[in-house]
XYZ file of C-alpha atoms in Angstrom:
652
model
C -26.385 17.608 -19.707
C -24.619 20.391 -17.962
C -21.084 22.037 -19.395
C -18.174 20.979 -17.291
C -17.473 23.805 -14.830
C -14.033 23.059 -13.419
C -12.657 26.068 -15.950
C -14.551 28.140 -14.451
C -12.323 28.868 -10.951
C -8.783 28.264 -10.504
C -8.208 25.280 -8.408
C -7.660 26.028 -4.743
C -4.123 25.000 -3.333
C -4.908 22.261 -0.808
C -5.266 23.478 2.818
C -1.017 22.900 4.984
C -0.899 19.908 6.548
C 1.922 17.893 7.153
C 4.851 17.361 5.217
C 4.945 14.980 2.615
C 7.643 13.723 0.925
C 7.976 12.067 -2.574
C 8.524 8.475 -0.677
C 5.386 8.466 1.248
C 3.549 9.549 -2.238
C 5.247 7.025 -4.118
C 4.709 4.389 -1.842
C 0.833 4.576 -1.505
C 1.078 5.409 -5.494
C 2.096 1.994 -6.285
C 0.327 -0.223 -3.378
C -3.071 1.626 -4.819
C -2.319 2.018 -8.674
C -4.906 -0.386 -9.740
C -7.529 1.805 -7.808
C -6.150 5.340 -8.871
C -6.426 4.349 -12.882
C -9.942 2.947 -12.447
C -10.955 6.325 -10.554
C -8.726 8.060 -13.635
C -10.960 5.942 -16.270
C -14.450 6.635 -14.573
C -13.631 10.552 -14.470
C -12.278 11.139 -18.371
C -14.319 12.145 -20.281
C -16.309 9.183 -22.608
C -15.581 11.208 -25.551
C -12.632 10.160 -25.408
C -11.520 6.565 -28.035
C -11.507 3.814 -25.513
C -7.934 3.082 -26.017
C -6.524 6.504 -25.586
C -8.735 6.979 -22.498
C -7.021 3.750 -21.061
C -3.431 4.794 -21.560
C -4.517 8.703 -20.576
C -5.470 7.338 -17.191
C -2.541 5.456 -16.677
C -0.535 8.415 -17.496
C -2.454 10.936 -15.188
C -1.917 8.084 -12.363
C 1.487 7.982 -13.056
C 2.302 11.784 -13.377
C 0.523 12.250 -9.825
C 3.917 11.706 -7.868
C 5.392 15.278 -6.462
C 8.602 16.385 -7.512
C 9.754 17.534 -3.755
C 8.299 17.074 -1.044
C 4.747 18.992 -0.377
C 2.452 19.790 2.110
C -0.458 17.059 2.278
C -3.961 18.286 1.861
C -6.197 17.541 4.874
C -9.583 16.287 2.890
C -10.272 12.579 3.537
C -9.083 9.974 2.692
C -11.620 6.938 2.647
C -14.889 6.139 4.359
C -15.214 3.248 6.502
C -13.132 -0.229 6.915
C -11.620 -1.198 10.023
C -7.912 -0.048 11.380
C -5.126 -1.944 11.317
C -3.654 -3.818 14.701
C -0.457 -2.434 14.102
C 0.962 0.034 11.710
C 3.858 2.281 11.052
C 4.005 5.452 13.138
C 3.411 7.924 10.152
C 0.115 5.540 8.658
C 0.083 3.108 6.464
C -2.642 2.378 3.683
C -5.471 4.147 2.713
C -7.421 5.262 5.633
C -5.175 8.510 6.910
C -2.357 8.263 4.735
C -1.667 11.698 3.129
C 0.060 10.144 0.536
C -2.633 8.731 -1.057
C -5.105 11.687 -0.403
C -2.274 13.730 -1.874
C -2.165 11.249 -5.529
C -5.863 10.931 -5.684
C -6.196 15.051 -5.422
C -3.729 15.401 -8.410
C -5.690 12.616 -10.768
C -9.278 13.955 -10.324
C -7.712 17.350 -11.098
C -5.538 16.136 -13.578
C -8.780 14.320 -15.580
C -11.494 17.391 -15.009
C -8.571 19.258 -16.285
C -8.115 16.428 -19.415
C -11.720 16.571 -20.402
C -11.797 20.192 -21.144
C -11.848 22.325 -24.634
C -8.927 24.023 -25.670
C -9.272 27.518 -26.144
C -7.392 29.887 -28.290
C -6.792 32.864 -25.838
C -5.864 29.892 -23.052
C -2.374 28.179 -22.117
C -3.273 24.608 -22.401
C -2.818 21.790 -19.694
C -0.859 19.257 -20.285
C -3.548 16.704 -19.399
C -5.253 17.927 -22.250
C -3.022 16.230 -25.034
C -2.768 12.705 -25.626
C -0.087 11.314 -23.061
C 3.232 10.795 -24.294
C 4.114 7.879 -21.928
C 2.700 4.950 -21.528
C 2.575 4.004 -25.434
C 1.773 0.795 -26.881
C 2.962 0.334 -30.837
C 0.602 -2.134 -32.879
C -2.204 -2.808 -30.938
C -5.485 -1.212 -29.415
C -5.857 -1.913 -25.747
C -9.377 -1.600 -24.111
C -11.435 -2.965 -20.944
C -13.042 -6.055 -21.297
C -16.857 -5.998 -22.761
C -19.405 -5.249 -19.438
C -22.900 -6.840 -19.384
C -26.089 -4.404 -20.187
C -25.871 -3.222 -16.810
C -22.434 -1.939 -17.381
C -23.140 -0.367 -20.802
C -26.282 1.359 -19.298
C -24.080 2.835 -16.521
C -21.055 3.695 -19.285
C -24.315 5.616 -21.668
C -25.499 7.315 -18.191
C -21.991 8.543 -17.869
C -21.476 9.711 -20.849
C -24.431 12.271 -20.534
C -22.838 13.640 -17.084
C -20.417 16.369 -17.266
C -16.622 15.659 -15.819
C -17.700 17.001 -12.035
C -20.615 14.827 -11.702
C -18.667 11.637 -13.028
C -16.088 12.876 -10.025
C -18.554 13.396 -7.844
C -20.070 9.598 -8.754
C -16.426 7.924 -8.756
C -15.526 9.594 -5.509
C -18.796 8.263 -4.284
C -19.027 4.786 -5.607
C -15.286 3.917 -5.589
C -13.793 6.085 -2.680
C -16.950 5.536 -0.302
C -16.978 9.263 0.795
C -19.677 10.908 2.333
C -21.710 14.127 0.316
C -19.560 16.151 2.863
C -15.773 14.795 2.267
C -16.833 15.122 -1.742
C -17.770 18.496 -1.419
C -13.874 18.805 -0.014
C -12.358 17.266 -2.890
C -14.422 19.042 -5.398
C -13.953 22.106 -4.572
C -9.606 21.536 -4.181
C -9.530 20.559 -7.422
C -11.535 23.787 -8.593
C -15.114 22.541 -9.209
C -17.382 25.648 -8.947
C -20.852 24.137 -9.488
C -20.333 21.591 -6.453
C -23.836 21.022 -5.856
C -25.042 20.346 -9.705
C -22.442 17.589 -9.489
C -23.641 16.093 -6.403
C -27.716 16.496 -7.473
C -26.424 14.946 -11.518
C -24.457 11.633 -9.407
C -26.919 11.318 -7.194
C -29.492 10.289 -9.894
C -27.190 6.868 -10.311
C -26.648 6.264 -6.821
C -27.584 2.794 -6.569
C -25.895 1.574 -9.258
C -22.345 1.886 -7.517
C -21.055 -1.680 -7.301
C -20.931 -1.657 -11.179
C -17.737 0.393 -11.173
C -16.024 -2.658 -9.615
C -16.475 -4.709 -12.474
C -13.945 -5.479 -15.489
C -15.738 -3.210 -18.030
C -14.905 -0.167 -15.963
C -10.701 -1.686 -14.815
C -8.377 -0.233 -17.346
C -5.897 -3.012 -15.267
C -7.355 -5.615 -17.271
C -7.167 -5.545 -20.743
C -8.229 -6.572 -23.871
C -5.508 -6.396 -27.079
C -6.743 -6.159 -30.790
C -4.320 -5.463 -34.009
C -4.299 -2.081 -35.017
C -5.379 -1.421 -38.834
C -2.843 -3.821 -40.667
C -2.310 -2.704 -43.894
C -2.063 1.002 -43.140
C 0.959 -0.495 -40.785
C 2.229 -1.926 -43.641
C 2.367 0.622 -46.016
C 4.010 3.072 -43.228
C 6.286 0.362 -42.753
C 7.738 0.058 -46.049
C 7.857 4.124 -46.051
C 10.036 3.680 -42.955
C 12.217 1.117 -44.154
C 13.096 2.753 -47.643
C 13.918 5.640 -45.128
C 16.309 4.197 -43.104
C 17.708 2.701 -46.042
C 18.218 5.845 -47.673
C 19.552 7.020 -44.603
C 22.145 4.421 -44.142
C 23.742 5.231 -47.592
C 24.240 8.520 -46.840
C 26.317 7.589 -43.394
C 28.175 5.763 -45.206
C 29.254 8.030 -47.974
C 29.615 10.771 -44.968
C 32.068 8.800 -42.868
C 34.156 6.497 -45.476
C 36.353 9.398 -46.226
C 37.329 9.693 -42.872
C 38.044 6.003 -42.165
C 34.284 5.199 -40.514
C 33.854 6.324 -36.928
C 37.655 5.196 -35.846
C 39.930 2.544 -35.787
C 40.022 -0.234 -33.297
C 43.418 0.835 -32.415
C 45.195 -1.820 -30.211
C 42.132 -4.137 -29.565
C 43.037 -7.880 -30.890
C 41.231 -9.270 -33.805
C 37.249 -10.459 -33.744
C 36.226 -13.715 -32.157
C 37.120 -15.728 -34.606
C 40.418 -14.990 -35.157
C 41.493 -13.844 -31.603
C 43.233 -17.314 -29.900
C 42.191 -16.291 -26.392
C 38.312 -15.531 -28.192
C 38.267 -18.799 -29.527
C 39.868 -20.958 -26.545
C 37.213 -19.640 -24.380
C 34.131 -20.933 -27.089
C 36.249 -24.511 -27.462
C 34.036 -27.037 -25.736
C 37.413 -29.197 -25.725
C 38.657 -26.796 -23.394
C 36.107 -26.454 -20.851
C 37.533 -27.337 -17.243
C 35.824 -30.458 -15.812
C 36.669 -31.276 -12.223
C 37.023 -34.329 -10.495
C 33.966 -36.199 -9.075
C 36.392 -36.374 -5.783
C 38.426 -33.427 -6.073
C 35.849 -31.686 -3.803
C 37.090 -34.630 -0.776
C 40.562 -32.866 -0.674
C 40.197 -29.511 -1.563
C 40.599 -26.400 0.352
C 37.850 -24.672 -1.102
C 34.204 -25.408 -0.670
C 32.681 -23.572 -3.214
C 31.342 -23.521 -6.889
C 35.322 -24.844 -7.854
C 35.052 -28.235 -6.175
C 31.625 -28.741 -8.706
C 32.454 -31.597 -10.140
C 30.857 -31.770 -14.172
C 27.132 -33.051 -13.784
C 24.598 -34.561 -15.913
C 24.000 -37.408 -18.671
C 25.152 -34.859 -21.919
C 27.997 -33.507 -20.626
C 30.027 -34.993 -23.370
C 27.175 -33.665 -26.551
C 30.353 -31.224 -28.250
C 27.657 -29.684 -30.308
C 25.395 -28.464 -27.253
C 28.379 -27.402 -25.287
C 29.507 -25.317 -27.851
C 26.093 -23.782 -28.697
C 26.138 -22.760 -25.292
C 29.409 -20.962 -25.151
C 28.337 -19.342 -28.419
C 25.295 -17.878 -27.368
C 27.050 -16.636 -24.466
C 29.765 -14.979 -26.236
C 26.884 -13.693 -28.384
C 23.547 -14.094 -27.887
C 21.411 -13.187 -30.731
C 17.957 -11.178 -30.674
C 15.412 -14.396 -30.228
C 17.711 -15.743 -26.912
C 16.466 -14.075 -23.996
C 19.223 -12.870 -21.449
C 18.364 -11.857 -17.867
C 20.906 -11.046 -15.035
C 20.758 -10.266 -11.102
C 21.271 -6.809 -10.573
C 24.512 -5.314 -11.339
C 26.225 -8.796 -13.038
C 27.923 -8.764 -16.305
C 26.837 -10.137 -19.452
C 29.933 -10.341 -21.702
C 31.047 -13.372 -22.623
C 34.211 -15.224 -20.802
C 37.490 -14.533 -20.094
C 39.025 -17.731 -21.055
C 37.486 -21.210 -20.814
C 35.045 -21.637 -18.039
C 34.069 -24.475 -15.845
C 31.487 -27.117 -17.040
C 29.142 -27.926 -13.819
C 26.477 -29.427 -15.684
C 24.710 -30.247 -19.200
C 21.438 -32.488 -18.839
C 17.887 -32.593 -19.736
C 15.302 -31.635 -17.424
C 11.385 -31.019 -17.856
C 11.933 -31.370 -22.051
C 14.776 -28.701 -21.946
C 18.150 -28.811 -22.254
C 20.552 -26.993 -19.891
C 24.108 -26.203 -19.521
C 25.304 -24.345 -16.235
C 28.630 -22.805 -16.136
C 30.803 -20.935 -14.128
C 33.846 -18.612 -14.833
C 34.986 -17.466 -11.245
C 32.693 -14.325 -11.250
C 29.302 -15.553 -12.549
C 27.284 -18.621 -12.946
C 25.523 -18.858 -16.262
C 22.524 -21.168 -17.013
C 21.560 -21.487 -20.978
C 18.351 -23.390 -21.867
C 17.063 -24.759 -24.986
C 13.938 -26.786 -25.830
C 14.784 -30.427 -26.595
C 13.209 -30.043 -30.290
C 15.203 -27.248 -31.558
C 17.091 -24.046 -30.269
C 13.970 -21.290 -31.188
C 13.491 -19.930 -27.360
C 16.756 -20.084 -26.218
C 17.185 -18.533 -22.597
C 20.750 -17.058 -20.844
C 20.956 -16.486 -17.202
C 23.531 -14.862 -15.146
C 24.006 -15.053 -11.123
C 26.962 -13.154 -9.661
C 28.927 -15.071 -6.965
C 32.007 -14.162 -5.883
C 32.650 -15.115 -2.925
C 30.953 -17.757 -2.265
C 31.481 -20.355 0.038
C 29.826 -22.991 2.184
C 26.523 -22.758 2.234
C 26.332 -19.518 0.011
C 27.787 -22.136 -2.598
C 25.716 -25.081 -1.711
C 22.856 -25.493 -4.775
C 21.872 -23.478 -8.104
C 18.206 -23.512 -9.141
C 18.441 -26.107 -11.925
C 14.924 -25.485 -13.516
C 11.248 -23.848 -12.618
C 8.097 -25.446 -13.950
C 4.384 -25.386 -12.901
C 5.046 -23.489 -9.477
C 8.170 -25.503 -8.983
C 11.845 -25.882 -8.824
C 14.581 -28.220 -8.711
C 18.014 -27.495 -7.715
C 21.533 -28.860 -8.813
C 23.472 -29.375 -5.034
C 27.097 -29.453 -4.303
C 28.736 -32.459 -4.088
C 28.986 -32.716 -0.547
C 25.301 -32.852 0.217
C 24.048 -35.947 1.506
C 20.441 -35.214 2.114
C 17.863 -32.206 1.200
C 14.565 -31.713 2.231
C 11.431 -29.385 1.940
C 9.837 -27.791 4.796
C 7.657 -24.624 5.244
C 9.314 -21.864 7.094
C 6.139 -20.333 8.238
C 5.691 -23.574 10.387
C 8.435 -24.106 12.711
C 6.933 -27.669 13.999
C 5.965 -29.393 10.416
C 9.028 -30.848 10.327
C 11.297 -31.716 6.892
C 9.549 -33.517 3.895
C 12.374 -35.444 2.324
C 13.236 -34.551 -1.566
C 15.030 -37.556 -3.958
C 18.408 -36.660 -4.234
C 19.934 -38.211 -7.770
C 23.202 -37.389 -8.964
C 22.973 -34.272 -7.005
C 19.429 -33.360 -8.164
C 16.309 -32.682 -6.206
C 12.877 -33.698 -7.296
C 10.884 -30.638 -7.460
C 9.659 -28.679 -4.380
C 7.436 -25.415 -4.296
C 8.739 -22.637 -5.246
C 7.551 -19.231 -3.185
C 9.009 -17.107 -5.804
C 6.663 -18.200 -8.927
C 3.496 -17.762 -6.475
C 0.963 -15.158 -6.755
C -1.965 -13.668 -4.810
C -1.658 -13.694 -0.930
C 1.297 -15.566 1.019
C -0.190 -19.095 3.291
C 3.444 -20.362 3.594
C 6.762 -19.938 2.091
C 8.637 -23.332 1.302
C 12.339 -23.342 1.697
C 15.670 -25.881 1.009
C 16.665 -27.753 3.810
C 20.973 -29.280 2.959
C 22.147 -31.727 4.808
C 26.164 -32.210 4.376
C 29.630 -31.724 4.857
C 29.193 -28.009 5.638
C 26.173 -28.872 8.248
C 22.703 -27.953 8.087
C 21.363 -24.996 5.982
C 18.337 -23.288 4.522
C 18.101 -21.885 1.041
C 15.412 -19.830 -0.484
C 14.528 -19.213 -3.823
C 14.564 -15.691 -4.572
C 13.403 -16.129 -8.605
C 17.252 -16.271 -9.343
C 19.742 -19.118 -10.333
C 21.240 -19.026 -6.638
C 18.899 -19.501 -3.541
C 19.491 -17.198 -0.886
C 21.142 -17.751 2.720
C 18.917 -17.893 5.839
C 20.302 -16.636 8.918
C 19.535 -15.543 12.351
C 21.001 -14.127 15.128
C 22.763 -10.626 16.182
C 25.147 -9.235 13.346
C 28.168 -10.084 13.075
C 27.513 -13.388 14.999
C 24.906 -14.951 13.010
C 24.637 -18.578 12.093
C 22.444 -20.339 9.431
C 18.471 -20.744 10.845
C 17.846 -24.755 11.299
C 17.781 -24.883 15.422
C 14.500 -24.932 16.668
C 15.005 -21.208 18.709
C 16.273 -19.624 15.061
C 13.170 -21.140 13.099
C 11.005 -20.015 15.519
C 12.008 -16.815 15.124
C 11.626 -16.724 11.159
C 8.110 -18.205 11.056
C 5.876 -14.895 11.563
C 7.795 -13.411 8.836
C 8.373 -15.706 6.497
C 6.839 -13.854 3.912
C 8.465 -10.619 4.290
C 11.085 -12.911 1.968
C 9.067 -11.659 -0.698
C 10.350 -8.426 -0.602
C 13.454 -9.483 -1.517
C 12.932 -11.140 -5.006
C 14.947 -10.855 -7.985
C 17.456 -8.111 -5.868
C 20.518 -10.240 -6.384
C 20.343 -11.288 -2.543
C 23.105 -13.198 -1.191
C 21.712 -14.058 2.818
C 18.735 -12.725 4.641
C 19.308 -12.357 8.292
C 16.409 -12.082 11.009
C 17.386 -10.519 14.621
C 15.434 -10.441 17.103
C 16.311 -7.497 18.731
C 13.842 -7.038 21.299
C 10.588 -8.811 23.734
C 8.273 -5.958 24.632
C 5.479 -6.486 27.228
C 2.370 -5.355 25.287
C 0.455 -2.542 28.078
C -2.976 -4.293 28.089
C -1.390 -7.470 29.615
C -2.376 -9.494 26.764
C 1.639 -11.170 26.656
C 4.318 -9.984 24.542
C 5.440 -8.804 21.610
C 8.479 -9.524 19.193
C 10.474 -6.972 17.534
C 12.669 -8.760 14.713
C 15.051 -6.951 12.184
C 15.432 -8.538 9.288
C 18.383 -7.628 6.432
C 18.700 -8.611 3.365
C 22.169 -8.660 1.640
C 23.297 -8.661 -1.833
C 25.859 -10.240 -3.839
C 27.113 -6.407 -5.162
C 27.174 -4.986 -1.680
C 24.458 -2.157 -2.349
C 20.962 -2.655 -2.773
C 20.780 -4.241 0.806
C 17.486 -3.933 2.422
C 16.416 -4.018 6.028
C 13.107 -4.526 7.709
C 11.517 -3.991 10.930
C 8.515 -6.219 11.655
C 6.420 -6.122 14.769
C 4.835 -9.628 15.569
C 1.851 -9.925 19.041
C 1.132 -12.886 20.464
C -1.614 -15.374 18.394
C -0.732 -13.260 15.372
C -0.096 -15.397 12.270
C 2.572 -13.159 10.930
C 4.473 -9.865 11.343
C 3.487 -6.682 10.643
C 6.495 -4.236 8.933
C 6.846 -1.080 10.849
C 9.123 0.050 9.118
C 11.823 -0.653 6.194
C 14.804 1.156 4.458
C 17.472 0.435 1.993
C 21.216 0.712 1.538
C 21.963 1.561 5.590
C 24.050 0.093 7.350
C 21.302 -0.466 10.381
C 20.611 -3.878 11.680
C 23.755 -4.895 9.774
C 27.814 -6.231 10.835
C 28.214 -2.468 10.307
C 25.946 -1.520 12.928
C 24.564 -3.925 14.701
C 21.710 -1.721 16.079
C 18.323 -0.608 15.572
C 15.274 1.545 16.498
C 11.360 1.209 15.237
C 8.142 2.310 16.620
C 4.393 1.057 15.735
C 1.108 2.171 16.544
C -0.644 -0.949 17.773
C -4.310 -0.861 19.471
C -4.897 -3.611 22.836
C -8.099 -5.516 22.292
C -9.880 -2.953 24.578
C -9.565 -0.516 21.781
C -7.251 1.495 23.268
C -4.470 3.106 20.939
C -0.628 3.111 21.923
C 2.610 3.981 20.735
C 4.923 1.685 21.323
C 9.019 1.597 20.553
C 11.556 -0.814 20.747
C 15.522 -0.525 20.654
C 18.032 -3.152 20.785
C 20.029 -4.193 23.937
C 22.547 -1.682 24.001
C 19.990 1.182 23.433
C 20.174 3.255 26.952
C 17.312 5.401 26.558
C 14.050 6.304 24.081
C 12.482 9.374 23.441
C 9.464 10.519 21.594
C 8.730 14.165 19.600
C 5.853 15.570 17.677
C 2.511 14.769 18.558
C 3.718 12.545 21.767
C 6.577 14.298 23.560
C 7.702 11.026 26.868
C 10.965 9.627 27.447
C 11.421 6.557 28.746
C 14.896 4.909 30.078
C 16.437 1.461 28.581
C 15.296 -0.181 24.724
C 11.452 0.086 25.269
C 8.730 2.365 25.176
C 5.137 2.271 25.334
C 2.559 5.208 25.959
C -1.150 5.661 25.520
C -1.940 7.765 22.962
C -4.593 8.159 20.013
C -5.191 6.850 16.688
C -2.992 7.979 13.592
C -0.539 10.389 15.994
C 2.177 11.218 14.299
C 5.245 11.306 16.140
C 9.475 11.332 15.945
C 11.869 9.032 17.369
C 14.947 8.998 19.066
C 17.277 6.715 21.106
C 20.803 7.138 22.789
C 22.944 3.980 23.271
C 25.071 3.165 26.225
C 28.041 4.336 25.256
C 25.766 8.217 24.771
C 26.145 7.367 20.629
C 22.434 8.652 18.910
C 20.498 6.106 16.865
C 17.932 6.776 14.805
C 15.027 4.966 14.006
C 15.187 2.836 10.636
C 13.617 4.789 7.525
C-alpha cells in the first residue's frame, strides 16, 4: 500500500470559469446530497470507526457550500446520460452544472485532506478533526451490513491509499473517463496521479458494488451506545446541574430573583380573563343556521360539529393543552403563526372521533387549532396551528379533519352541498363523488403524504353556496386555493379552459408544501410556436401565496406539445413577479427540436414590447417571444422592455 500523497503539493486553485454564486451551489448541493456523502464515505479513509466516518461525510458534504460567490472550476462534471428536452438557461442537474462540479471539488479535497496525519510543525485542517455538526447523542449510526462481495471491496479499499479510493469513487460513482480524473486529482492537489489511477484500476470491475446499501451512509442502521457508561455520566451530570441550581439560587434571592413581574396580571389560574378563555362553558357555539343570514362567509358562520361536542372533560383538555402544552404533546405550526394560547374564549367548530382519535378544532379569529388524542388515553397528544385571517369564501371553505394511510378527510363549511375527488393532472377524468356526512368527507388521496415520483396529484372539488372550487392539501390543516388566470383577475380553476391549463403542472404543487400557502395561481402568460414546426409550446407562471404575505413563491414552467408535464425554467421567491403587484413576467429555456438541434427560446407576457438576449447569444427580437438557434449548455442573459418602455427582468 502506497502513503497518501495529497500532502505532498498544495492544492491547485481551480482554473476561472464562470461565476458561481452560493444559490446555484446550494441548489445542486441538496438535489445531489445523497450522491455527494456516498462519494464522501468511499474516499475517507477506512481507518476511520464506521460511525464517525458516516457523520464526517455528512459534514464534509455539508461544509462544501461557498461563502460568496466563486468562480466555477471547468473539470467535468459527469460522463454520459442523455440531455434534458428543456432546461433552465444557466443548466440544470448534473451534466454541466458548475455547481455541482464546484461541491464535488471541495468534498474529495475536503476527505484526502481528512484522511491525513497530523503533524507537529503543520497547521491542521479542519477536516482532520472529528466534525462538530451533524451529532447524534445515544446511539451509533452505521451502513447497513453488505454481502461478501461488499466486504471484499470495503478490505480492498482499505489497503488503497486516499488518492486511489478517489480515483476509484470518481470512477465507479461519477462515471469519468482516466482523462476528466486526472483533472480532478490534480485540483484537489494529488501529486502521484498516475499511482492512483494504476492502484483503482486493479478493482475496476467491481464498480456497481458502490451502489449498494453497505457503501450509502443515507441509509442507516441505529444501535445503543454503551449503556451503563451513559448512565454513570448521567448521574455525574445530574448531581451537576443540581449543584448548580443551588448556587443560582443563593446568587439571585438577595436580589429578589431575576425581576419582578411588574404590572403583568396574576398566573392562569387566578387571572379571570386566563381562566374564561380555558372554561369549556364558555366556548362560543354558533348556530347550525346562522351561516343562512350572515354577512360573513367564513370560519365565523362554522356552526359547532361533531357527536362529542358536549364531552366538558375533552373540551377542556383541549383548551388546556393549548394554553400549555406539556413536553410529550407535539405542537407544529405553518410558518410564522403563533402558538400562545387564546385571547379569550374561542369558537368550538368541532369535537368528534375519527380513525380511533379524538379531535377538537377551534378557532379564535387569528388561527385555527386542531388537538388530537388517541381514543384510549391522552399519551401522544398532537396541537396544530393554521393562520387564517382573512379568510373568506372559498379560502374558508374546509379544514383537513384527519390524515391516515395516504389519506385525508376534511371538515367543510356549512354551505357545501356536494364535494368530490378528481385528479388535477387529468383534465377529462371527470369528479369521483366523496360521502358528505354532517359536513365530513370520506377519505380521498392525499398528494401531500406521497413519496417517490409524482403520477397524479388529487385535489377537493366544493360544490356550494360560494360556487365551485378546488382545494389542495398542502400537509397543513387548511387546503390551499387553486386559481388561474392573469393577476389581479383570477378566478378559482374548475372551467374546463382553467383545468386544462393546470394539468402539466400539477405537480409543481409540491413545491409548495408545508409554506403556509393560502392560493396558488397558474397564468398562462404566453403560446410560443416551437422553431422545428413540431406545434407549440406553453409558458405558464405559477405563484404561490401565503397566509403571512412573505414567503410567496413563483414558478415558471415550460410545457411542449405530447409532454406529460412541465418543465420549471425557472423559480424565485418573495418578488412581486407574476403577482397583483406585477402582473408580468420573463423566462427563457434551452429546449432541443427532435432533430437534435439546440435553441434558446424566451417568452414574455402580453404587454412585453420587445426581448433581448446577452452573453453567449447576443439577438433581439421585437414583441413577448424569442427563439434562436444556438448550442447546447450556452449561457446567456435576458432582458425585456414593456410597452409602456418599463424594463422587466427575467424571474430568478
Amino acid at each position: 500500500m502506497q502513503s497518501q500523497d495529497v500532502a505532498q503539493r498544495p492544492a491547485r486553485s481551480p482554473r476561472s470559469g464562470p461565476a458561481l454564486d452560493v444559490e446555484q451551489a446550494e441548489a445542486a448541493l441538496v438535489e445531489h446530497y445523497p450522491r455527494l456523502v456516498r462519494l464522501a464515505y468511499v474516499v475517507l479513509p477506512p481507518t476511520l470507526a464506521r460511525g464517525r466516518r458516516v457523520l464526517t461525510a455528512h459534514a464534509l458534504v455539508q461544509r462544501a457550500l461557498p461563502r460568496r460567490t466563486v468562480s466555477a472550476p471547468v473539470i467535468p462534471v459527469q460522463s454520459g446520460g442523455p440531455p434534458a428536452r428543456a432546461q433552465s438557461s444557466v443548466g440544470e442537474g448534473r451534466d454541466g452544472d458548475p455547481g455541482y462540479a464546484y461541491v464535488r471539488l471541495q468534498v474529495v479535497r475536503t476527505a484526502l485532506q481528512a484522511g491525513l496525519p497530523l503533524r507537529r510543525r503543520a497547521w491542521p485542517k479542519r477536516a482532520q478533526f472529528p466534525p462538530l455538526l451533524p451529532q447524534v447523542w445515544g446511539l451509533r449510526l452505521f451502513p447497513r451490513s453488505g454481502g461478501a462481495d461488499e466486504l471484499a471491496l470495503e478490505q480492498r479499499l482499505s489497503e488503497l491509499d486516499g488518492p486511489a479510493r478517489a480515483a476509484y469513487a470518481l470512477r465507479g460513482l461519477e462515471k469519468l473517463p482516466e482523462a476528466d480524473v486526472r483533472k480532478v486529482l490534480g485540483e484537489c492537489g494529488v501529486a502521484a496521479v498516475d499511482a492512483a489511477l494504476r492502484e483503482s484500476g486493479e478493482v475496476e470491475g467491481e464498480f456497481t458494488l458502490l451502489d449498494s446499501p453497505g457503501f450509502d451512509p443515507c441509509v442507516l442502521q441505529a444501535r445503543p451506545t454503551d449503556l451503563m457508561r451513559r448512565r454513570q455520566h448521567g448521574r455525574a451530570a445530574l448531581a451537576a446541574g443540581a449543584a448548580l441550581a443551588v448556587c443560582g439560587v443563593l446568587v439571585v434571592l438577595p436580589g429578589g430573583g431575576w425581576g419582578p413581574d411588574g404590572a403583568a396580571a396574576p398566573a392562569y389560574a387566578q387571572n379571570p380573563a386566563a381562566e374564561a378563555a380555558l372554561d369549556p362553558g364558555r366556548l362560543l357555539k354558533v348556530s347550525p343556521v346562522a351561516w343562512r343570514t350572515s354577512a360573513r362567509a367564513d370560519f365565523s358562520a362554522w356552526p359547532a360539529r361533531g357527536e362529542l361536542t358536549g364531552d366538558q372533560a375533552l373540551l377542556r383538555r383541549a383548551l388546556a393543552v393549548w394554553a400549555r402544552p406539556g413536553e410529550q404533546v407535539h405542537v407544529s405550526a405553518t410558518p410564522d403563526t403563533p402558538t400562545g394560547g387564546p385571547a379569550g374564549p374561542p369558537q368550538l367548530l368541532y369535537a368528534g372521533a375519527v380513525d380511533n382519535v379524538r379531535l377538537v378544532i377551534l378557532y379564535d379569529g387569528l388561527r385555527i387549532a386542531r388537538y388530537a388524542e388517541p381514543k384510549d388515553g391522552t399519551a401522544g397528544a398532537a396541537l396544530d396551528f393554521a393562520r387564517v385571517d382573512g379568510a373568506s369564501g372559498a379560502e374558508a371553505g374546509a379544514v383537513v379533519l384527519s390524515r391516515a394511510d395516504g389519506n385525508v378527510r376534511y371538515l367543510t363549511a356549512p354551505w357545501v352541498t356536494k364535494a368530490g375527488e378528481r385528479d388535477l393532472s387529468k383534465p377529462g377524468a371527470g369528479v369521483m363523488d366523496l360521502t358528505l356526512t354532517k359536513g365530513v368527507t370520506s377519505p380521498m388521496v392525499s398528494p401531500a403524504t406521497r413519496t417517490g415520483a409524482c403520477t397524479g396529484w388529487n385535489v377537493l372539488e366544493l360544490t356550494g353556496g360560494q360556487g365551485r372550487q378546488l382545494l389542495s392539501d398542502l400537509g397543513e390543516l387548511v387546503p390551499a386555493r387553486l386559481t388561474s388566470g392573469r393577476p389581479g383577475a383570477v378566478k378559482d380553476a374548475t372551467g374546463a379552459e382553467a383545468l386544462k391549463t393546470w394539468a402539466p403542472y400539477a405537480c409543481s404543487l409540491g413545491e409548495a408544501r408545508a409554506l403556509g400557502v393560502r392560493a396558488v395561481n397558474a397564468w398562462q402568460f404566453a403560446r410560443q410556436g416551437l422553431p422545428d414546426g413540431s406545434g407549440s409550446a406553453d409558458w405558464v407562471c405559477t405563484r404561490a401565496e401565503t397566509w403571512r404575505g412573505d414567503g410567496t413563491r413563483a414558478l415558471a414552467q415550460f410545457h411542449t406539445p405530447g409532454g406529460l408535464f412541465g418543465a420549471v425554467v425557472a423559480k424565485a421567491s418573495d418578488v412581486p413577479a407574476c403577482g397583483p403587484r406585477d402582473p408580468h413576467v420573463l423566462a427563457g429555456a434551452l429546449w432541443k427540436s427532435k432533430g437534435g438541434h439546440w435553441y434558446l427560446l424566451a417568452a414574455g407576457d402580453k404587454d412585453t414590447a420587445s426581448l433581448r438576449t446577452t452573453g453567449g447569444v447576443n439577438v433581439k427580437a421585437e414583441g413577448n417571444l424569442l427563439a434562436v438557434r444556438t448550442g447546447q449548455g450556452v449561457q446567456a442573459g435576458l432582458e425585456g422592455t414593456l410597452k409602456g418602455g418599463k424594463a422587466v427582468k427575467v424571474l430568478r
